[in-house]
Coordinates of C-alpha atoms in Angstrom, one line a residue:
M1 CA 25.9 -13.7 -23.3
Q2 CA 28.2 -10.6 -23.3
A3 CA 27.8 -8.5 -20.1
L4 CA 26.1 -5.2 -20.7
S5 CA 28.2 -2.1 -20.0
G6 CA 27.4 1.6 -20.3
R7 CA 24.2 2.8 -22.0
R8 CA 23.0 1.3 -25.2
T9 CA 21.1 3.8 -27.3
A10 CA 17.5 3.4 -28.2
R11 CA 18.4 3.6 -31.9
L12 CA 20.1 0.2 -32.4
L13 CA 17.6 -1.2 -34.8
P14 CA 18.7 -3.9 -37.3
A15 CA 20.0 -2.7 -40.6
G16 CA 17.3 -2.1 -43.2
L17 CA 14.5 -1.4 -40.7
C18 CA 14.8 2.4 -40.6
T19 CA 13.8 3.0 -44.2
A20 CA 10.9 5.3 -44.8
L21 CA 8.7 2.6 -46.4
L22 CA 9.3 -1.0 -45.4
L23 CA 8.3 -3.6 -48.0
A24 CA 8.7 -6.6 -45.7
V25 CA 6.4 -9.5 -46.0
V26 CA 4.3 -10.4 -43.0
P27 CA 3.3 -14.0 -42.5
A28 CA 0.0 -14.9 -44.1
A29 CA -1.9 -15.0 -40.8
C30 CA -1.4 -11.2 -40.6
T31 CA -2.2 -10.4 -44.2
P32 CA -5.8 -9.3 -44.9
R33 CA -7.8 -11.6 -47.1
A34 CA -8.5 -10.4 -50.6
D35 CA -11.7 -8.3 -50.8
P36 CA -14.6 -10.3 -52.1
E37 CA -16.8 -7.2 -52.8
G38 CA -15.9 -6.5 -56.4
T39 CA -12.3 -5.4 -56.2
P40 CA -10.0 -7.1 -58.9
R41 CA -7.5 -9.5 -57.3
R42 CA -4.5 -7.5 -58.6
V43 CA -5.8 -4.3 -56.9
A44 CA -6.6 -6.2 -53.7
R45 CA -3.1 -7.7 -53.5
E46 CA -1.6 -4.3 -54.1
I47 CA -3.7 -2.8 -51.2
E48 CA -2.8 -5.7 -48.9
R49 CA 0.9 -5.2 -49.6
T50 CA 0.5 -1.5 -48.8
L51 CA -1.4 -2.2 -45.6
T52 CA 1.5 -4.5 -44.6
T53 CA 4.0 -1.8 -45.4
V54 CA 2.1 0.7 -43.1
A55 CA 2.0 -1.8 -40.3
Q56 CA 5.7 -2.6 -40.6
N57 CA 6.5 1.1 -40.6
E58 CA 4.6 1.7 -37.3
V59 CA 6.1 -1.4 -35.6
T60 CA 9.6 -0.3 -36.6
R61 CA 9.0 3.2 -35.4
D62 CA 7.3 2.2 -32.1
P63 CA 8.5 -1.1 -30.7
E64 CA 6.9 -0.3 -27.4
L65 CA 3.5 -0.2 -29.1
A66 CA 4.2 -3.6 -30.5
T67 CA 4.9 -5.0 -27.0
R68 CA 1.7 -3.4 -25.6
L69 CA -0.3 -4.9 -28.5
G70 CA 1.2 -8.3 -27.9
L71 CA 2.3 -8.7 -31.5
P72 CA 4.2 -12.0 -32.1
E73 CA 7.8 -11.1 -33.0
P74 CA 7.8 -13.2 -36.1
D75 CA 4.9 -11.2 -37.4
A76 CA 6.8 -8.0 -36.8
G77 CA 9.8 -9.1 -38.8
Y78 CA 12.4 -8.3 -36.2
A79 CA 13.0 -8.8 -32.4
Y80 CA 11.3 -5.6 -31.4
N81 CA 11.2 -6.6 -27.7
R82 CA 14.9 -5.7 -27.5
F83 CA 14.3 -2.0 -28.2
L84 CA 12.7 1.0 -26.7
T85 CA 11.0 3.6 -28.9
D86 CA 13.3 6.3 -30.2
R87 CA 12.2 9.5 -28.5
S88 CA 14.8 11.9 -30.0
Q89 CA 14.0 15.0 -32.0
A90 CA 15.5 13.3 -35.1
A91 CA 13.1 10.4 -34.7
Y92 CA 10.2 12.8 -34.4
E93 CA 11.2 14.5 -37.7
R94 CA 11.7 11.1 -39.4
A95 CA 8.3 10.0 -38.3
R96 CA 6.7 13.0 -39.9
L97 CA 8.5 12.5 -43.2
S98 CA 7.7 8.8 -43.2
R99 CA 4.0 9.4 -42.6
L100 CA 3.8 12.0 -45.3
E101 CA 5.3 9.5 -47.8
T102 CA 2.9 6.8 -46.5
R103 CA -0.1 9.2 -46.9
D104 CA 0.9 9.9 -50.5
L105 CA 1.3 6.2 -51.2
L106 CA -2.2 5.5 -49.7
V107 CA -3.8 8.3 -51.8
R108 CA -2.1 7.2 -55.1
I109 CA -3.0 3.6 -54.8
T110 CA -5.7 2.2 -57.2
R111 CA -9.1 2.5 -55.4
P112 CA -10.9 -0.7 -54.4
A113 CA -14.7 -1.2 -54.9
R114 CA -16.7 1.6 -53.4
G115 CA -18.1 0.7 -49.9
S116 CA -15.9 -2.4 -49.6
A117 CA -13.9 -3.4 -46.6
L118 CA -10.6 -2.6 -48.4
A119 CA -11.9 0.9 -49.1
R120 CA -12.7 1.3 -45.4
H121 CA -9.2 0.2 -44.5
L122 CA -7.6 2.7 -46.9
D123 CA -9.8 5.6 -46.0
T124 CA -9.3 5.1 -42.3
L125 CA -5.6 5.1 -42.7
I126 CA -5.6 8.1 -45.0
A127 CA -7.7 10.0 -42.5
A128 CA -5.3 9.0 -39.6
H129 CA -2.2 10.1 -41.5
E130 CA -3.8 13.4 -42.7
T131 CA -4.9 14.2 -39.1
A132 CA -1.5 13.4 -37.7
E133 CA 0.0 15.8 -40.2
T134 CA -2.3 18.6 -39.1
L135 CA -1.0 18.1 -35.6
F136 CA 2.6 17.6 -36.6
M137 CA 2.5 21.0 -38.1
A138 CA 2.7 22.5 -34.7
G139 CA 6.3 21.2 -34.5
H140 CA 6.2 20.4 -30.8
G141 CA 5.0 17.7 -28.4
A142 CA 4.3 14.2 -29.6
S143 CA 2.0 12.9 -32.2
A144 CA 0.9 9.4 -33.4
L145 CA -1.8 7.9 -35.5
G146 CA -4.9 8.6 -33.4
A147 CA -3.3 10.6 -30.6
S148 CA -1.6 13.9 -30.1
Y149 CA 0.0 15.7 -27.1
P150 CA 1.1 19.3 -27.0
Y151 CA 4.0 18.5 -24.7
V152 CA 6.8 16.0 -25.2
T153 CA 6.0 14.4 -21.8
D154 CA 3.6 15.1 -19.0
H155 CA 2.4 13.6 -15.7
T156 CA 0.6 10.7 -17.4
R157 CA 3.2 9.7 -20.0
G158 CA 6.8 9.8 -21.1
A159 CA 9.8 7.5 -20.7
Y160 CA 10.1 8.0 -17.0
L161 CA 6.6 6.6 -16.5
D162 CA 6.0 4.5 -19.6
V163 CA 9.2 2.3 -19.6
P164 CA 8.8 0.9 -16.1
D165 CA 5.1 0.3 -16.8
L166 CA 6.1 -1.5 -20.1
L167 CA 8.7 -3.6 -18.5
A168 CA 6.8 -4.6 -15.4
R169 CA 3.4 -5.2 -16.9
F170 CA 3.7 -5.9 -20.7
H171 CA 7.2 -7.1 -21.6
P172 CA 7.1 -11.0 -21.9
L173 CA 9.4 -12.9 -19.6
R174 CA 9.0 -16.6 -20.6
T175 CA 12.2 -17.5 -22.5
P176 CA 15.9 -16.7 -22.2
A177 CA 15.5 -14.4 -25.2
D178 CA 12.8 -12.5 -23.4
A179 CA 15.2 -12.0 -20.4
R180 CA 18.0 -10.8 -22.6
A181 CA 15.7 -8.4 -24.4
Y182 CA 14.5 -7.1 -21.0
A183 CA 18.2 -6.3 -20.0
D184 CA 18.7 -4.7 -23.4
R185 CA 15.7 -2.4 -22.8
M186 CA 17.0 -1.5 -19.4
A187 CA 20.3 -0.5 -20.9
Q188 CA 18.3 2.0 -23.2
F189 CA 16.1 3.4 -20.4
A190 CA 18.3 6.2 -19.2
D191 CA 18.8 7.4 -22.8
A192 CA 15.1 7.5 -23.3
I193 CA 14.6 9.7 -20.3
E194 CA 17.4 12.0 -21.5
D195 CA 15.8 12.3 -25.0
D196 CA 12.6 13.4 -23.3
R197 CA 14.4 15.9 -21.2
R198 CA 16.3 17.4 -24.1
R199 CA 13.2 17.7 -26.3
L200 CA 11.2 19.1 -23.4
E201 CA 13.8 21.8 -22.7
S202 CA 14.1 22.6 -26.5
D203 CA 10.3 23.0 -26.8
A204 CA 10.4 25.2 -23.7
R205 CA 13.0 27.5 -25.2
A206 CA 10.7 27.9 -28.3
G207 CA 7.7 28.8 -26.0
T208 CA 6.0 25.5 -25.5
V209 CA 6.2 24.3 -21.9
P210 CA 3.7 22.5 -19.8
P211 CA 1.9 24.6 -17.2
A212 CA 3.5 24.9 -13.8
P213 CA 0.9 22.6 -12.0
I214 CA 1.7 19.8 -14.5
L215 CA 5.4 20.3 -14.1
R216 CA 5.1 20.1 -10.3
R217 CA 3.2 16.8 -10.6
M218 CA 5.9 15.6 -13.0
Y219 CA 8.6 16.7 -10.6
A220 CA 7.1 14.7 -7.7
L221 CA 7.0 11.6 -9.8
A222 CA 10.5 12.0 -11.2
A223 CA 12.0 12.9 -7.8
A224 CA 10.4 9.8 -6.3
G225 CA 12.1 7.7 -9.0
A226 CA 15.4 9.3 -8.2
A227 CA 15.0 8.9 -4.5
A228 CA 13.8 5.3 -4.4
P229 CA 16.5 2.6 -3.9
P230 CA 17.0 1.1 -7.4
E231 CA 16.4 -2.5 -6.0
T232 CA 12.9 -1.4 -5.2
S233 CA 12.0 0.0 -8.6
P234 CA 9.2 -1.8 -10.4
A235 CA 11.4 -2.7 -13.4
V236 CA 14.0 -4.4 -11.1
V237 CA 11.5 -6.0 -8.8
S238 CA 9.5 -7.5 -11.7
F239 CA 12.7 -8.9 -13.3
E240 CA 13.8 -10.4 -10.0
N241 CA 10.5 -12.0 -9.4
L242 CA 10.0 -13.6 -12.9
L243 CA 13.6 -14.5 -13.7
P244 CA 13.7 -17.7 -11.7
G245 CA 10.7 -19.1 -13.6
I246 CA 12.6 -18.9 -17.0
A247 CA 13.9 -22.3 -17.9
D248 CA 17.0 -23.0 -20.0
L249 CA 19.0 -20.1 -18.5
T250 CA 22.2 -21.3 -16.9
P251 CA 22.7 -20.2 -13.3
A252 CA 25.7 -18.0 -14.4
E253 CA 23.7 -16.2 -17.1
R254 CA 20.7 -15.7 -14.8
Q255 CA 22.9 -14.1 -12.2
Q256 CA 24.7 -12.0 -14.8
L257 CA 21.4 -10.7 -16.2
L258 CA 20.2 -9.8 -12.7
T259 CA 23.5 -8.1 -11.9
D260 CA 23.3 -6.1 -15.1
V261 CA 19.8 -4.9 -14.5
R262 CA 20.5 -3.9 -10.9
R263 CA 23.7 -2.1 -11.9
I264 CA 22.0 -0.2 -14.8
A265 CA 19.2 0.9 -12.5
A266 CA 21.7 2.3 -10.0
E267 CA 24.3 3.7 -12.2
N268 CA 22.4 5.0 -15.2
V269 CA 18.6 5.1 -14.6
R270 CA 18.6 6.7 -11.2
P271 CA 20.9 9.6 -12.3
A272 CA 18.7 10.1 -15.3
Y273 CA 15.7 10.5 -13.1
A274 CA 17.6 13.0 -10.9
A275 CA 18.6 15.1 -13.9
F276 CA 15.0 15.0 -15.3
A277 CA 13.6 16.1 -11.9
A278 CA 16.1 19.0 -11.7
S279 CA 15.1 20.1 -15.2
L280 CA 11.4 19.9 -14.3
S281 CA 12.0 22.0 -11.2
A282 CA 13.8 24.7 -13.1
L283 CA 11.1 24.8 -15.8
A284 CA 8.3 25.0 -13.2
N285 CA 9.8 28.2 -11.8
T286 CA 9.0 30.2 -15.0
A287 CA 6.2 28.2 -16.6
P288 CA 2.7 29.7 -16.7
E289 CA 0.1 28.8 -14.1
L290 CA -2.8 28.9 -16.6
P291 CA -3.4 25.5 -18.2
G292 CA -4.6 26.3 -21.7
V293 CA -2.8 25.7 -25.0
W294 CA -4.1 29.1 -26.2
Q295 CA -0.9 30.6 -24.7
L296 CA 1.4 28.4 -26.9
P297 CA 2.8 29.6 -30.2
D298 CA -0.2 29.1 -32.7
G299 CA -2.0 27.6 -29.8
P300 CA -5.6 28.4 -31.0
A301 CA -4.9 26.7 -34.3
Y302 CA -3.4 23.7 -32.6
Y303 CA -6.5 23.4 -30.4
A304 CA -8.9 23.7 -33.3
A305 CA -6.9 20.9 -35.1
A306 CA -6.9 18.7 -31.9
L307 CA -10.7 19.2 -31.4
K308 CA -11.4 18.2 -35.0
A309 CA -9.0 15.3 -34.8
Y310 CA -10.6 13.8 -31.7
T311 CA -14.3 14.6 -32.3
G312 CA -14.5 14.6 -36.1
D313 CA -16.7 17.7 -35.6
D314 CA -16.2 20.9 -37.5
A315 CA -17.8 23.0 -34.8
S316 CA -15.8 25.8 -33.2
A317 CA -14.4 25.6 -29.7
A318 CA -16.8 28.4 -28.6
G319 CA -19.7 26.6 -30.2
L320 CA -18.9 23.3 -28.5
H321 CA -18.5 25.2 -25.2
E322 CA -22.0 26.6 -25.4
R323 CA -23.4 23.3 -26.6
G324 CA -21.9 21.6 -23.6
K325 CA -23.4 24.1 -21.2
L326 CA -26.9 23.5 -22.6
E327 CA -26.4 19.7 -22.3
V328 CA -25.2 20.1 -18.7
D329 CA -28.3 22.2 -17.8
A330 CA -30.6 19.5 -19.2
L331 CA -28.8 16.8 -17.4
L332 CA -28.8 18.7 -14.1
A333 CA -32.6 19.0 -14.4
E334 CA -33.0 15.2 -15.1
T335 CA -30.6 14.3 -12.2
H336 CA -32.5 16.6 -9.9
R337 CA -35.7 14.8 -10.6
A338 CA -34.1 11.4 -10.1
L339 CA -32.6 12.5 -6.8
V340 CA -35.9 13.8 -5.6
T341 CA -37.4 10.4 -6.0
L342 CA -34.8 9.1 -3.6
G343 CA -35.8 11.7 -1.0
L344 CA -32.7 13.9 -1.7
E345 CA -34.2 17.4 -2.3
D346 CA -31.9 19.9 -0.6
G347 CA -28.8 21.5 -2.0
S348 CA -27.4 21.7 -5.5
V349 CA -27.3 18.5 -7.7
G350 CA -23.5 18.4 -7.2
E351 CA -23.9 18.6 -3.4
R352 CA -26.5 15.9 -3.3
L353 CA -24.4 13.6 -5.5
A354 CA -21.4 14.2 -3.2
F355 CA -23.6 13.5 -0.2
L356 CA -24.8 10.2 -1.7
A357 CA -21.3 9.1 -2.5
A358 CA -20.2 9.7 1.1
Q359 CA -22.8 7.4 2.6
P360 CA -21.2 4.4 4.4
E361 CA -23.1 1.8 2.4
Q362 CA -21.6 3.3 -0.8
I363 CA -18.0 3.1 0.2
Y364 CA -15.8 -0.1 -0.1
P365 CA -13.2 -0.6 2.6
D366 CA -9.6 -0.3 1.5
T367 CA -8.9 -3.9 2.4
E368 CA -8.3 -7.0 0.3
E369 CA -11.9 -8.0 0.9
G370 CA -13.1 -4.6 0.0
H371 CA -11.2 -4.6 -3.3
A372 CA -12.5 -8.1 -4.1
A373 CA -16.1 -7.1 -3.4
L374 CA -15.8 -4.0 -5.6
I375 CA -14.4 -6.1 -8.5
G376 CA -17.0 -8.8 -8.0
H377 CA -19.8 -6.2 -8.2
I378 CA -18.5 -4.7 -11.4
L379 CA -18.3 -8.2 -13.0
A380 CA -21.8 -9.1 -11.8
H381 CA -23.2 -6.0 -13.5
A382 CA -21.4 -7.0 -16.7
D383 CA -22.9 -10.5 -16.5
R384 CA -26.4 -8.9 -16.2
A385 CA -25.7 -6.8 -19.3
E386 CA -24.5 -9.8 -21.3
A387 CA -27.6 -11.7 -20.5
A388 CA -29.8 -8.8 -21.6
L389 CA -28.2 -8.1 -25.0
S390 CA -29.6 -10.9 -27.2
G391 CA -32.2 -8.6 -28.8
Q392 CA -29.6 -6.0 -29.6
F393 CA -26.5 -7.9 -30.8
D394 CA -25.6 -11.0 -32.7
I395 CA -21.9 -10.5 -32.2
P396 CA -20.5 -13.3 -30.0
L397 CA -18.4 -12.7 -27.0
T398 CA -15.8 -15.4 -27.2
E399 CA -14.3 -14.6 -23.8
K400 CA -15.0 -12.7 -20.7
A401 CA -12.6 -9.9 -19.8
G402 CA -10.8 -10.0 -16.5
L403 CA -10.8 -7.1 -14.0
R404 CA -8.1 -6.1 -11.6
A405 CA -6.8 -3.2 -9.6
V406 CA -3.9 -1.2 -11.0
P407 CA -0.7 -2.1 -9.2
P408 CA -0.1 0.6 -6.5
E409 CA 3.2 1.6 -7.9
F410 CA 1.5 2.8 -11.1
A411 CA -1.7 4.3 -9.6
S412 CA -0.3 7.8 -9.3
F413 CA -0.3 8.4 -13.1
L414 CA -2.7 5.8 -14.7
P415 CA -6.3 6.8 -15.4
P416 CA -9.3 5.9 -13.2
A417 CA -10.2 2.9 -15.4
A418 CA -8.8 1.5 -18.7
Y419 CA -9.7 -1.4 -21.0
I420 CA -6.8 -3.4 -22.4
P421 CA -7.7 -5.7 -25.3
R422 CA -6.5 -9.3 -25.7
A423 CA -3.0 -9.4 -27.0
L424 CA -2.6 -10.0 -30.8
G425 CA -0.6 -13.1 -30.0
N426 CA -3.4 -14.5 -27.7
N427 CA -1.0 -14.8 -24.8
R428 CA -2.7 -12.1 -22.7
P429 CA -6.5 -12.0 -22.2
A430 CA -8.5 -8.8 -22.3
R431 CA -8.9 -7.0 -19.0
V432 CA -10.1 -3.9 -17.4
E433 CA -7.9 -2.1 -14.8
I434 CA -9.4 0.0 -12.0
N435 CA -7.3 2.6 -10.3
A436 CA -8.2 2.0 -6.6
Q437 CA -5.8 4.5 -5.2
R438 CA -8.8 6.4 -3.7
L439 CA -11.6 3.9 -3.2
A440 CA -13.9 6.8 -2.3
D441 CA -13.8 7.6 -6.0
W442 CA -15.8 4.4 -6.6
P443 CA -19.1 4.6 -4.7
D444 CA -21.3 1.5 -5.2
F445 CA -23.8 3.5 -7.3
S446 CA -21.0 4.2 -9.9
L447 CA -20.1 0.6 -10.6
A448 CA -23.0 -0.4 -12.9
V449 CA -22.3 2.4 -15.5
L450 CA -18.6 1.6 -15.2
A451 CA -19.2 -2.0 -16.1
F452 CA -21.4 -1.1 -19.1
H453 CA -18.8 1.4 -20.4
E454 CA -15.7 -0.7 -20.0
L455 CA -17.0 -4.2 -20.5
V456 CA -20.5 -5.0 -22.0
P457 CA -21.9 -3.5 -24.1
G458 CA -19.0 -1.0 -24.1
H459 CA -15.3 -1.4 -24.9
H460 CA -15.1 -5.2 -24.5
L461 CA -17.9 -5.9 -26.9
E462 CA -16.5 -3.3 -29.4
S463 CA -13.1 -4.9 -29.2
S464 CA -14.5 -8.4 -29.6
A465 CA -16.4 -7.2 -32.8
A466 CA -13.2 -5.7 -34.2
R467 CA -11.4 -9.0 -33.5
E468 CA -14.1 -11.0 -35.2
A469 CA -13.9 -8.7 -38.2
G470 CA -10.3 -9.7 -38.8
L471 CA -9.0 -6.2 -39.3
P472 CA -5.5 -6.0 -40.8
L473 CA -2.7 -5.1 -38.4
A474 CA -2.4 -1.6 -39.7
R475 CA -6.1 -0.9 -38.7
Q476 CA -5.5 -2.4 -35.3
M477 CA -2.8 0.1 -34.6
V478 CA -5.1 3.1 -35.2
W479 CA -7.5 4.2 -32.5
N480 CA -10.3 6.7 -33.1
V481 CA -11.3 8.3 -29.9
A482 CA -14.8 9.6 -31.0
Y483 CA -15.6 6.2 -32.3
G484 CA -14.3 4.1 -29.3
E485 CA -15.2 6.4 -26.4
G486 CA -18.4 7.5 -28.2
W487 CA -19.4 3.8 -28.5
A488 CA -18.7 3.1 -24.8
S489 CA -20.6 6.2 -23.8
Y490 CA -23.5 5.2 -26.0
A491 CA -23.4 1.8 -24.3
E492 CA -24.2 3.5 -21.0
T493 CA -27.3 4.9 -22.6
L494 CA -28.2 1.6 -24.3
A495 CA -28.1 -0.1 -20.9
D496 CA -30.5 2.5 -19.5
E497 CA -32.9 1.9 -22.4
L498 CA -32.7 -1.9 -21.7
G499 CA -33.7 -1.3 -18.0
L500 CA -30.3 -2.4 -16.6
Y501 CA -30.4 0.4 -14.0
S502 CA -34.1 -0.2 -13.0
E503 CA -33.4 -2.9 -10.4
D504 CA -31.4 -0.4 -8.4
P505 CA -32.5 3.3 -8.9
V506 CA -29.4 4.5 -7.1
S507 CA -27.3 3.0 -9.9
R508 CA -29.2 5.1 -12.4
I509 CA -27.9 8.1 -10.5
G510 CA -24.5 6.8 -11.3
Y511 CA -25.4 6.7 -15.0
L512 CA -26.7 10.3 -14.8
Q513 CA -23.5 11.4 -13.0
S514 CA -21.5 9.8 -15.8
L515 CA -23.4 11.7 -18.4
L516 CA -22.9 14.9 -16.5
L517 CA -19.2 14.3 -16.4
R518 CA -19.1 13.7 -20.2
A519 CA -21.0 16.9 -20.9
A520 CA -19.1 18.9 -18.2
A521 CA -15.8 17.7 -19.7
L522 CA -16.9 19.2 -23.0
V523 CA -17.4 22.5 -21.2
A524 CA -14.2 22.3 -19.1
D525 CA -12.0 21.2 -22.0
T526 CA -13.1 24.1 -24.2
G527 CA -13.1 26.4 -21.1
I528 CA -9.4 25.6 -20.4
H529 CA -8.1 25.8 -23.9
N530 CA -10.3 28.4 -25.5
E531 CA -12.1 30.4 -22.8
R532 CA -8.9 30.8 -20.8
W533 CA -10.1 29.3 -17.6
S534 CA -7.8 28.9 -14.7
R535 CA -7.0 25.4 -13.2
D536 CA -8.9 26.3 -10.0
Q537 CA -11.9 27.5 -12.0
A538 CA -12.1 24.2 -14.0
I539 CA -11.7 22.1 -10.9
A540 CA -14.4 24.0 -9.1
Y541 CA -16.7 23.7 -12.1
L542 CA -16.3 19.9 -12.4
A543 CA -16.7 19.3 -8.6
E544 CA -19.7 21.6 -8.3
T545 CA -21.5 20.2 -11.4
T546 CA -20.8 16.5 -11.0
G547 CA -20.3 16.0 -7.3
L548 CA -16.9 14.4 -7.8
S549 CA -14.3 15.0 -5.2
L550 CA -11.8 17.9 -5.6
E551 CA -9.0 15.3 -5.9
R552 CA -10.8 13.5 -8.7
S553 CA -11.8 16.7 -10.4
A554 CA -8.2 17.9 -10.3
D555 CA -7.0 14.7 -11.9
E556 CA -9.6 15.2 -14.6
V557 CA -8.7 18.8 -15.3
D558 CA -5.0 18.0 -15.5
R559 CA -5.7 15.3 -18.0
Y560 CA -7.7 17.7 -20.1
T561 CA -4.8 20.1 -19.9
V562 CA -2.2 17.7 -21.4
R563 CA -4.5 16.1 -24.0
P564 CA -6.6 19.0 -25.5
G565 CA -9.8 17.9 -27.2
Y566 CA -9.7 14.3 -26.0
A567 CA -12.4 14.7 -23.3
A568 CA -14.8 16.3 -25.8
A569 CA -14.9 13.2 -27.9
Y570 CA -16.9 11.1 -25.4
W571 CA -20.0 13.3 -25.7
I572 CA -19.7 14.1 -29.3
G573 CA -19.2 10.5 -30.3
R574 CA -22.2 9.3 -28.2
E575 CA -24.4 12.0 -29.7
R576 CA -23.4 11.1 -33.2
I577 CA -24.2 7.4 -32.8
L578 CA -27.6 8.3 -31.2
D579 CA -28.4 10.6 -34.1
L580 CA -27.5 7.9 -36.6
R581 CA -29.8 5.4 -34.9
E582 CA -32.6 7.9 -34.8
R583 CA -32.2 8.6 -38.5
A584 CA -32.2 4.9 -39.3
I585 CA -35.3 4.3 -37.2
R586 CA -37.1 7.2 -39.0
V587 CA -36.2 5.8 -42.4
L588 CA -36.8 2.2 -41.8
G589 CA -39.7 2.3 -39.3
P590 CA -40.7 -1.3 -38.3
K591 CA -38.0 -2.7 -40.6
F592 CA -35.3 -1.3 -38.2
D593 CA -33.3 -4.1 -36.7
P594 CA -31.0 -3.0 -33.8
K595 CA -28.8 -6.1 -34.4
E596 CA -28.0 -5.1 -37.9
F597 CA -27.5 -1.4 -36.9
H598 CA -25.0 -2.3 -34.2
R599 CA -23.3 -4.8 -36.5
V600 CA -22.8 -2.1 -39.2
I601 CA -21.2 0.2 -36.6
L602 CA -19.0 -2.4 -34.8
M603 CA -17.8 -4.7 -37.6
G604 CA -16.2 -1.8 -39.4
G605 CA -13.8 -1.3 -36.5
P606 CA -12.5 2.0 -35.2
R607 CA -12.8 4.6 -37.9
P608 CA -13.8 8.3 -38.3
L609 CA -17.5 8.9 -37.5
G610 CA -18.0 10.4 -40.9
M611 CA -17.2 7.0 -42.3
V612 CA -19.5 5.3 -39.8
E613 CA -22.3 7.6 -41.0
E614 CA -21.6 6.6 -44.6
D615 CA -21.7 2.9 -43.7
V616 CA -25.0 3.3 -41.8
T617 CA -26.5 5.4 -44.6
R618 CA -25.5 2.7 -47.2
W619 CA -27.1 0.0 -45.0
Y620 CA -30.5 1.6 -44.4
T621 CA -30.7 2.8 -48.1
A622 CA -30.2 -0.8 -49.2
Q623 CA -32.9 -1.9 -46.7
V624 CA -35.3 0.6 -48.2
Q625 CA -34.6 -0.5 -51.8
N626 CA -35.1 -4.2 -50.8

């Protein structure tokens, strides 16, 4: 192999893969089956080809996403593991034009049978592309199908964080080709940081800059990357640890690859971190202290679009703010009653929740044994839930999800908990990752609701259903927050209805605290971005309302700051699913079958809640007519 020298750009994609609409052919295993629900075969084949085109476009545009999904490279049509995602302004503009063309193609295509799976696929993708365009119109930040960020990078994402995480935890290292691809990506790493820096500074000159508290957090992370010895960086350490296990590499090539990766980290990546940190420090000196996007150019319009994109709700920010406060008041009253039954009567609800969380029996020691006990208890709660679900679901769980702590080197920017589905290539099982940086954030009474949200009947069951449904690749690349987080929050309530907290009344306090956080997040999100709350005001509100620590509340507020509207989707999605169930029960009466209701929701995969409502309405209407 030729030794790597200098910095290879992130834009060295194979010829022919940068066209706006890729008409490549994916292997049959990735191609959706023809729709059996009344669509002519010719039309079905045309739609299948179009779905393949959409998937290929996204894989070409975002090779890092393909790696995180675990897509087999032959199915992608090119060796995407060699490339980082292009973060340049030119790529941002190309993505917008390409998605506009894709949306037009999806709209013009001959329609399949009404209510069919193919119709659902098309409508979901059309909605995702139209939503992305409403957020692209702002002209700043970053936007994808199903996600939007007002800033190019922040304290939770960006090349300086994402690339080490990608290389150390997701990039495959099983073959010589994998090792060479790893080195190729390392050669592009510094350019990726530079692209983020240039775009961040350009947006700042146009009036869009992250708030100073966010920039200070970013500076601390970037400065740490610049100060750490390159040989201790996660990307280098991971490569050094796994390289010896790769067969069929000659000793000379193995040593050359290791030398290249170490040199690139020292000569290219470390200076890029330093330059990025210096830029962040300078921006923080003049950036606003207030966290809301209302102060950005056309910020109120951007926030309204983001709220609708994430929640699927047309309500105004002010209306959602007031609605959230009413929900919080009702939950505070219910939580008060539950705390009184435990003998906790004095102080505010938030104070009593904080007191309960601080009791010695609630805290796991920060030791190997303590971590193992915490993980074991979460998995035990999930096992209890799985055993209790036979009356509610007929969707098989073909595997149990694993559970592990986030590696310490990534704990400073990853969320409290995250579900990671099984890789599309079946070479990485599903898992939940817990951020154990502050074990006090995980009192024992909070673990049951965590298990039900992340595992069963929450994200893991939802993901298993989507997998069984055999969704085409294009659908698997589009996440709908109100659907996914709404379902997981609904799962917490379903567990309560099934009595899964009854064996331990303290664990039901954890459930009520979780609901409080969802409703309070709706208030805080709209408070920050529409009511012009300060950061300290939002932190104090969350801590006083929910009993969470000031540190955890600050983390929550900073996430709401850089992802406007996202936090609101949990409560809105949960309420929409509960409303649909209540409507179906009223219509069907004794004919209502929860198994069928849940199957209608889950087997359609992630999609806008309006589409979920159409599917549920079609189902119970057919039941009445029969």
